[in-house]
């Protein structure tokens, strides 16, 4: 009996020393939209765990098998055509999540148009929101948003990392007033929505480019490899963004200063104090 307790205790110590995700505090229910199979109209039948907010005169949404990165199904949301829109019109699905120890919300998105013409980012976009605020949308520096956005992540900002439930939403948003009739359908597919804990929930530090919970020589090597390069704003090496031009940043001394602030620091939750956290930009 005593021997069993010693074995169990040893395993618990080993587990507590790992930085693997703790699924009990990081969960998006039915984040892969597999629970229900095909739903031809989610305003008539909500996908398990998700609340639907899809104004059906302007949008349509379903779960289907036309594209999936996990399992067989994904969420498909599209704008209606021959319809008038106001800037800010949205179609979303939402659920309550606990983010206290969550560092990233991860997901895959595909965006395309019915006509196969370019997707102008000024007209519409895919959006992820927390508590109604947009926290991720694809980089607007491109003139055509069509494409697959795989293994994307929103780094959860500290303001959401508390004990309160927060509303996570995904969908599509119209960005312009379209008083006449729209002759395009903007189509977004979402799949594999999940979450990640880093460093026992302590989060990643600015400059921890290899995600091992320390800022050290290995990260410096990764940073110097892009030194003075022009990179997209969301690039993880672009730590300081106040000097960015729209859509682009340069990895320079401003970024190095933030990197240096975290030099040789650990971000394990138990070690964490007065550190500079990676900010909320996705990558
Ligand atoms: Ca799926
Ligand atoms: Ca590191």
Short mmCIF file of N, CA and C in Angstrom, two decimals, residues 5-136:
data_model
loop_
_atom_site.label_atom_id
_atom_site.label_comp_id
_atom_site.label_asym_id
_atom_site.label_seq_id
_atom_site.Cartn_x
_atom_site.Cartn_y
_atom_site.Cartn_z
N UNK A 5 1.39 4.41 -2.84
CA UNK A 5 1.30 5.86 -2.60
C UNK A 5 2.57 6.57 -3.05
N UNK A 6 3.70 5.92 -2.83
CA UNK A 6 4.96 6.54 -3.26
C UNK A 6 5.00 6.67 -4.78
N UNK A 7 4.55 5.60 -5.46
CA UNK A 7 4.51 5.65 -6.92
C UNK A 7 3.58 6.76 -7.39
N UNK A 8 2.38 6.82 -6.80
CA UNK A 8 1.42 7.84 -7.21
C UNK A 8 1.99 9.24 -6.95
N UNK A 9 2.61 9.40 -5.81
CA UNK A 9 3.17 10.70 -5.47
C UNK A 9 4.27 11.10 -6.43
N UNK A 10 5.10 10.12 -6.81
CA UNK A 10 6.18 10.42 -7.74
C UNK A 10 5.63 10.86 -9.09
N UNK A 11 4.57 10.17 -9.55
CA UNK A 11 3.96 10.54 -10.84
C UNK A 11 3.38 11.94 -10.76
N UNK A 12 2.74 12.27 -9.64
CA UNK A 12 2.15 13.61 -9.52
C UNK A 12 3.22 14.69 -9.56
N UNK A 13 4.35 14.43 -8.90
CA UNK A 13 5.44 15.41 -8.93
C UNK A 13 5.95 15.58 -10.36
N UNK A 14 6.07 14.44 -11.07
CA UNK A 14 6.53 14.51 -12.45
C UNK A 14 5.57 15.31 -13.31
N UNK A 15 4.27 15.07 -13.14
CA UNK A 15 3.27 15.78 -13.95
C UNK A 15 3.30 17.27 -13.66
N UNK A 16 3.45 17.63 -12.37
CA UNK A 16 3.38 19.04 -12.02
C UNK A 16 4.59 19.79 -12.55
N UNK A 17 5.63 19.07 -12.93
CA UNK A 17 6.81 19.73 -13.46
C UNK A 17 6.78 19.91 -14.97
N UNK A 18 5.74 19.45 -15.61
CA UNK A 18 5.69 19.59 -17.07
C UNK A 18 4.98 20.88 -17.46
N UNK A 19 5.13 21.25 -18.71
CA UNK A 19 4.40 22.41 -19.20
C UNK A 19 3.37 22.00 -20.24
N UNK A 20 2.91 20.77 -20.17
CA UNK A 20 1.88 20.34 -21.11
C UNK A 20 0.54 20.99 -20.78
N UNK A 21 -0.28 21.10 -21.78
CA UNK A 21 -1.59 21.71 -21.59
C UNK A 21 -2.37 20.96 -20.52
N UNK A 22 -3.05 21.71 -19.69
CA UNK A 22 -3.91 21.13 -18.67
C UNK A 22 -5.34 21.29 -19.17
N UNK A 23 -5.88 20.21 -19.71
CA UNK A 23 -7.14 20.35 -20.43
C UNK A 23 -8.30 20.71 -19.53
N UNK A 24 -8.15 20.54 -18.20
CA UNK A 24 -9.27 20.88 -17.34
C UNK A 24 -9.50 22.38 -17.27
N UNK A 25 -8.50 23.20 -17.57
CA UNK A 25 -8.70 24.64 -17.51
C UNK A 25 -8.57 25.30 -18.87
N UNK A 26 -8.52 24.52 -19.92
CA UNK A 26 -8.38 25.08 -21.27
C UNK A 26 -9.26 24.28 -22.20
N UNK A 27 -10.44 24.77 -22.45
CA UNK A 27 -11.35 23.98 -23.26
C UNK A 27 -12.27 24.88 -24.07
N UNK A 28 -12.34 24.59 -25.36
CA UNK A 28 -13.38 25.15 -26.23
C UNK A 28 -14.26 23.98 -26.63
N UNK A 29 -15.53 24.01 -26.24
CA UNK A 29 -16.42 22.87 -26.49
C UNK A 29 -16.83 22.85 -27.96
N UNK A 30 -16.76 21.67 -28.56
CA UNK A 30 -17.15 21.49 -29.96
C UNK A 30 -16.45 22.50 -30.87
N UNK A 31 -15.19 22.76 -30.60
CA UNK A 31 -14.43 23.74 -31.37
C UNK A 31 -14.10 23.28 -32.77
N UNK A 32 -14.37 22.03 -33.06
CA UNK A 32 -14.12 21.50 -34.40
C UNK A 32 -15.42 21.23 -35.15
N UNK A 33 -16.54 21.54 -34.53
CA UNK A 33 -17.86 21.45 -35.18
C UNK A 33 -18.16 20.04 -35.69
N UNK A 34 -17.74 19.05 -34.90
CA UNK A 34 -17.99 17.66 -35.29
C UNK A 34 -19.22 17.07 -34.60
N UNK A 35 -19.69 17.71 -33.52
CA UNK A 35 -20.69 17.04 -32.66
C UNK A 35 -21.99 16.72 -33.36
N UNK A 36 -22.38 17.56 -34.31
CA UNK A 36 -23.73 17.44 -34.88
C UNK A 36 -23.75 16.90 -36.30
N UNK A 37 -22.60 16.74 -36.92
CA UNK A 37 -22.61 16.39 -38.34
C UNK A 37 -23.09 17.58 -39.16
N UNK A 38 -23.87 17.31 -40.20
CA UNK A 38 -24.37 18.38 -41.06
C UNK A 38 -25.52 19.12 -40.38
N UNK A 39 -25.43 20.45 -40.37
CA UNK A 39 -26.58 21.29 -39.99
C UNK A 39 -26.77 22.27 -41.14
N UNK A 40 -27.89 22.19 -41.81
CA UNK A 40 -28.07 23.00 -43.02
C UNK A 40 -28.33 24.46 -42.70
N UNK A 41 -28.83 24.75 -41.50
CA UNK A 41 -29.10 26.14 -41.11
C UNK A 41 -28.95 26.22 -39.60
N UNK A 42 -27.86 26.85 -39.14
CA UNK A 42 -27.61 26.85 -37.69
C UNK A 42 -28.51 27.83 -36.95
N UNK A 43 -29.28 28.66 -37.67
CA UNK A 43 -30.27 29.47 -36.96
C UNK A 43 -31.48 28.61 -36.58
N UNK A 44 -31.63 27.46 -37.24
CA UNK A 44 -32.72 26.54 -36.89
C UNK A 44 -32.27 25.50 -35.87
N UNK A 45 -30.98 25.10 -35.95
CA UNK A 45 -30.41 24.14 -34.98
C UNK A 45 -29.01 24.62 -34.63
N UNK A 46 -28.82 25.06 -33.39
CA UNK A 46 -27.51 25.57 -33.00
C UNK A 46 -26.52 24.42 -32.85
N UNK A 47 -25.29 24.59 -33.32
CA UNK A 47 -24.27 23.56 -33.06
C UNK A 47 -24.08 23.40 -31.55
N UNK A 48 -23.84 22.16 -31.12
CA UNK A 48 -23.64 21.91 -29.71
C UNK A 48 -22.63 22.90 -29.12
N UNK A 49 -22.99 23.49 -27.99
CA UNK A 49 -22.13 24.37 -27.19
C UNK A 49 -22.04 25.80 -27.72
N UNK A 50 -22.55 26.07 -28.90
CA UNK A 50 -22.42 27.41 -29.48
C UNK A 50 -23.77 28.13 -29.51
N UNK A 51 -23.74 29.42 -29.19
CA UNK A 51 -24.90 30.30 -29.38
C UNK A 51 -24.77 30.96 -30.75
N UNK A 52 -25.85 31.03 -31.46
CA UNK A 52 -25.82 31.53 -32.84
C UNK A 52 -26.39 32.94 -32.89
N UNK A 53 -25.64 33.83 -33.55
CA UNK A 53 -26.13 35.19 -33.80
C UNK A 53 -25.91 35.50 -35.28
N UNK A 54 -26.83 35.02 -36.09
CA UNK A 54 -26.72 35.14 -37.54
C UNK A 54 -28.01 35.79 -38.07
N UNK A 55 -27.97 37.09 -38.37
CA UNK A 55 -29.17 37.72 -38.95
C UNK A 55 -29.44 37.13 -40.33
N UNK A 56 -30.50 36.36 -40.45
CA UNK A 56 -30.64 35.50 -41.62
C UNK A 56 -31.03 36.26 -42.88
N UNK A 57 -31.46 37.53 -42.74
CA UNK A 57 -31.72 38.28 -43.97
C UNK A 57 -30.41 38.74 -44.62
N UNK A 58 -29.31 38.69 -43.86
CA UNK A 58 -28.03 39.17 -44.39
C UNK A 58 -26.95 38.09 -44.49
N UNK A 59 -27.11 37.01 -43.70
CA UNK A 59 -26.08 35.98 -43.66
C UNK A 59 -26.73 34.60 -43.65
N UNK A 60 -25.93 33.61 -43.96
CA UNK A 60 -26.37 32.23 -43.83
C UNK A 60 -25.21 31.45 -43.21
N UNK A 61 -25.53 30.43 -42.42
CA UNK A 61 -24.46 29.66 -41.79
C UNK A 61 -24.91 28.23 -41.59
N UNK A 62 -23.94 27.33 -41.71
CA UNK A 62 -24.22 25.90 -41.57
C UNK A 62 -22.95 25.19 -41.11
N UNK A 63 -23.08 23.94 -40.73
CA UNK A 63 -21.89 23.10 -40.62
C UNK A 63 -21.94 22.14 -41.79
N UNK A 64 -20.81 21.98 -42.46
CA UNK A 64 -20.79 21.08 -43.61
C UNK A 64 -19.41 20.47 -43.79
N UNK A 65 -19.31 19.63 -44.80
CA UNK A 65 -18.07 18.89 -45.02
C UNK A 65 -17.27 19.40 -46.20
N UNK A 66 -17.49 20.67 -46.62
CA UNK A 66 -16.79 21.18 -47.79
C UNK A 66 -15.32 21.48 -47.50
N UNK A 67 -14.96 21.60 -46.24
CA UNK A 67 -13.57 21.88 -45.85
C UNK A 67 -13.45 21.54 -44.37
N UNK A 68 -12.37 20.92 -43.98
CA UNK A 68 -12.15 20.63 -42.56
C UNK A 68 -10.65 20.43 -42.34
N UNK A 69 -10.15 20.89 -41.22
CA UNK A 69 -8.76 20.62 -40.85
C UNK A 69 -8.69 19.65 -39.68
N UNK A 70 -9.85 19.35 -39.09
CA UNK A 70 -9.91 18.37 -38.02
C UNK A 70 -11.25 17.66 -38.14
N UNK A 71 -11.25 16.37 -38.30
CA UNK A 71 -12.49 15.65 -38.50
C UNK A 71 -13.04 15.89 -39.89
N UNK A 72 -14.37 15.93 -40.00
CA UNK A 72 -15.02 15.98 -41.31
C UNK A 72 -15.79 17.27 -41.57
N UNK A 73 -16.01 18.08 -40.54
CA UNK A 73 -16.91 19.22 -40.68
C UNK A 73 -16.25 20.51 -40.21
N UNK A 74 -16.80 21.61 -40.68
CA UNK A 74 -16.39 22.92 -40.18
C UNK A 74 -17.61 23.83 -40.16
N UNK A 75 -17.43 25.00 -39.56
CA UNK A 75 -18.48 26.01 -39.56
C UNK A 75 -18.34 26.84 -40.84
N UNK A 76 -19.42 27.03 -41.56
CA UNK A 76 -19.42 27.76 -42.82
C UNK A 76 -20.36 28.95 -42.66
N UNK A 77 -19.82 30.16 -42.73
CA UNK A 77 -20.61 31.39 -42.57
C UNK A 77 -20.42 32.24 -43.82
N UNK A 78 -21.50 32.72 -44.39
CA UNK A 78 -21.35 33.54 -45.60
C UNK A 78 -22.37 34.67 -45.61
N UNK A 79 -22.00 35.75 -46.29
CA UNK A 79 -22.94 36.85 -46.48
C UNK A 79 -23.90 36.49 -47.61
N UNK A 80 -25.13 36.98 -47.50
CA UNK A 80 -26.11 36.77 -48.56
C UNK A 80 -25.83 37.75 -49.70
N UNK A 81 -26.22 37.39 -50.90
CA UNK A 81 -26.13 38.39 -51.96
C UNK A 81 -27.49 39.00 -52.22
N UNK A 82 -27.50 40.04 -53.07
CA UNK A 82 -28.71 40.82 -53.36
C UNK A 82 -29.29 41.38 -52.06
N UNK A 83 -28.40 41.83 -51.18
CA UNK A 83 -28.80 42.28 -49.85
C UNK A 83 -28.07 43.58 -49.52
N UNK A 84 -28.72 44.46 -48.77
CA UNK A 84 -28.07 45.68 -48.30
C UNK A 84 -27.40 45.41 -46.94
N UNK A 85 -26.22 46.03 -46.74
CA UNK A 85 -25.49 45.86 -45.48
C UNK A 85 -25.16 47.22 -44.88
N UNK A 86 -24.95 47.23 -43.58
CA UNK A 86 -24.39 48.38 -42.88
C UNK A 86 -23.04 47.98 -42.32
N UNK A 87 -22.08 48.91 -42.33
CA UNK A 87 -20.77 48.61 -41.77
C UNK A 87 -20.92 48.10 -40.35
N UNK A 88 -20.26 47.00 -40.05
CA UNK A 88 -20.35 46.42 -38.71
C UNK A 88 -21.31 45.26 -38.62
N UNK A 89 -22.10 45.02 -39.66
CA UNK A 89 -22.97 43.83 -39.64
C UNK A 89 -22.11 42.58 -39.47
N UNK A 90 -22.58 41.68 -38.62
CA UNK A 90 -21.79 40.48 -38.32
C UNK A 90 -22.69 39.26 -38.22
N UNK A 91 -22.09 38.13 -38.53
CA UNK A 91 -22.71 36.83 -38.24
C UNK A 91 -21.69 36.03 -37.43
N UNK A 92 -22.07 35.60 -36.23
CA UNK A 92 -21.12 34.92 -35.36
C UNK A 92 -21.77 33.76 -34.62
N UNK A 93 -20.91 32.87 -34.13
CA UNK A 93 -21.31 31.90 -33.11
C UNK A 93 -20.42 32.17 -31.89
N UNK A 94 -20.97 31.92 -30.70
CA UNK A 94 -20.27 32.29 -29.46
C UNK A 94 -20.41 31.20 -28.41
N UNK A 95 -19.44 31.18 -27.51
CA UNK A 95 -19.60 30.37 -26.30
C UNK A 95 -18.79 31.00 -25.17
N UNK A 96 -19.17 30.65 -23.95
CA UNK A 96 -18.46 31.15 -22.77
C UNK A 96 -17.22 30.29 -22.54
N UNK A 97 -16.09 30.97 -22.30
CA UNK A 97 -14.85 30.26 -22.03
C UNK A 97 -14.17 30.88 -20.81
N UNK A 98 -13.36 30.05 -20.15
CA UNK A 98 -12.56 30.54 -19.04
C UNK A 98 -11.12 30.68 -19.52
N UNK A 99 -10.55 31.85 -19.34
CA UNK A 99 -9.26 32.15 -19.96
C UNK A 99 -8.15 32.41 -18.94
N UNK A 100 -8.42 32.15 -17.67
CA UNK A 100 -7.46 32.53 -16.63
C UNK A 100 -6.05 32.02 -16.92
N UNK A 101 -5.94 30.77 -17.34
CA UNK A 101 -4.62 30.18 -17.59
C UNK A 101 -4.36 29.97 -19.07
N UNK A 102 -5.24 30.48 -19.92
CA UNK A 102 -5.12 30.23 -21.36
C UNK A 102 -4.21 31.27 -21.99
N UNK A 103 -3.27 30.80 -22.77
CA UNK A 103 -2.31 31.70 -23.40
C UNK A 103 -2.63 31.98 -24.85
N UNK A 104 -3.20 31.00 -25.53
CA UNK A 104 -3.52 31.20 -26.93
C UNK A 104 -4.86 30.54 -27.25
N UNK A 105 -5.60 31.18 -28.12
CA UNK A 105 -6.73 30.50 -28.78
C UNK A 105 -6.27 30.21 -30.19
N UNK A 106 -6.30 28.94 -30.56
CA UNK A 106 -5.77 28.51 -31.85
C UNK A 106 -6.91 28.13 -32.78
N UNK A 107 -6.68 28.22 -34.08
CA UNK A 107 -7.78 27.99 -35.02
C UNK A 107 -7.25 27.90 -36.45
N UNK A 108 -8.11 27.39 -37.32
CA UNK A 108 -7.88 27.39 -38.77
C UNK A 108 -9.05 28.09 -39.44
N UNK A 109 -8.76 28.88 -40.44
CA UNK A 109 -9.79 29.63 -41.17
C UNK A 109 -9.54 29.51 -42.67
N UNK A 110 -10.60 29.41 -43.42
CA UNK A 110 -10.51 29.54 -44.87
C UNK A 110 -11.46 30.64 -45.32
N UNK A 111 -10.98 31.51 -46.19
CA UNK A 111 -11.81 32.61 -46.70
C UNK A 111 -11.83 32.53 -48.23
N UNK A 112 -13.02 32.60 -48.80
CA UNK A 112 -13.10 32.70 -50.26
C UNK A 112 -14.38 33.42 -50.66
N UNK A 113 -14.50 33.68 -51.94
CA UNK A 113 -15.67 34.38 -52.47
C UNK A 113 -16.42 33.44 -53.41
N UNK A 114 -17.71 33.67 -53.49
CA UNK A 114 -18.53 32.82 -54.35
C UNK A 114 -18.11 32.98 -55.81
N UNK A 115 -17.77 34.21 -56.20
CA UNK A 115 -17.47 34.50 -57.60
C UNK A 115 -16.06 34.09 -58.00
N UNK A 116 -15.26 33.75 -56.99
CA UNK A 116 -13.83 33.45 -57.18
C UNK A 116 -13.02 34.70 -57.49
N UNK A 117 -13.62 35.87 -57.36
CA UNK A 117 -12.87 37.12 -57.50
C UNK A 117 -12.18 37.44 -56.17
N UNK A 118 -11.29 38.43 -56.20
CA UNK A 118 -10.53 38.80 -55.01
C UNK A 118 -11.45 39.22 -53.86
N UNK A 119 -10.98 38.99 -52.65
CA UNK A 119 -11.70 39.42 -51.44
C UNK A 119 -11.05 40.70 -50.96
N UNK A 120 -11.74 41.82 -51.12
CA UNK A 120 -11.22 43.12 -50.72
C UNK A 120 -11.36 43.26 -49.20
N UNK A 121 -10.24 43.45 -48.47
CA UNK A 121 -10.34 43.54 -47.00
C UNK A 121 -11.12 44.76 -46.53
N UNK A 122 -11.30 45.75 -47.40
CA UNK A 122 -12.08 46.92 -47.00
C UNK A 122 -13.57 46.62 -46.93
N UNK A 123 -14.00 45.54 -47.53
CA UNK A 123 -15.43 45.25 -47.62
C UNK A 123 -15.89 44.30 -46.52
N UNK A 124 -15.11 43.29 -46.23
CA UNK A 124 -15.52 42.28 -45.25
C UNK A 124 -14.28 41.57 -44.71
N UNK A 125 -14.46 40.86 -43.60
CA UNK A 125 -13.34 40.10 -43.05
C UNK A 125 -13.85 39.00 -42.13
N UNK A 126 -13.01 37.99 -41.93
CA UNK A 126 -13.27 37.02 -40.87
C UNK A 126 -12.86 37.66 -39.56
N UNK A 127 -13.59 37.37 -38.49
CA UNK A 127 -13.27 37.97 -37.20
C UNK A 127 -13.38 36.95 -36.07
N UNK A 128 -12.49 37.11 -35.09
CA UNK A 128 -12.63 36.44 -33.79
C UNK A 128 -12.79 37.55 -32.76
N UNK A 129 -13.70 37.36 -31.82
CA UNK A 129 -13.96 38.38 -30.81
C UNK A 129 -13.93 37.76 -29.41
N UNK A 130 -13.52 38.59 -28.44
CA UNK A 130 -13.70 38.23 -27.04
C UNK A 130 -14.50 39.36 -26.40
N UNK A 131 -15.59 39.00 -25.78
CA UNK A 131 -16.49 39.98 -25.15
C UNK A 131 -16.87 41.09 -26.12
N UNK A 132 -17.05 40.74 -27.38
CA UNK A 132 -17.51 41.70 -28.38
C UNK A 132 -16.42 42.54 -29.02
N UNK A 133 -15.20 42.44 -28.55
CA UNK A 133 -14.09 43.17 -29.16
C UNK A 133 -13.34 42.26 -30.13
N UNK A 134 -13.05 42.78 -31.32
CA UNK A 134 -12.31 41.98 -32.29
C UNK A 134 -10.87 41.79 -31.78
N UNK A 135 -10.46 40.53 -31.67
CA UNK A 135 -9.10 40.23 -31.20
C UNK A 135 -8.25 39.63 -32.31
N UNK A 136 -8.87 39.18 -33.39
CA UNK A 136 -8.10 38.67 -34.53
C UNK A 136 -8.88 38.89 -35.80
#
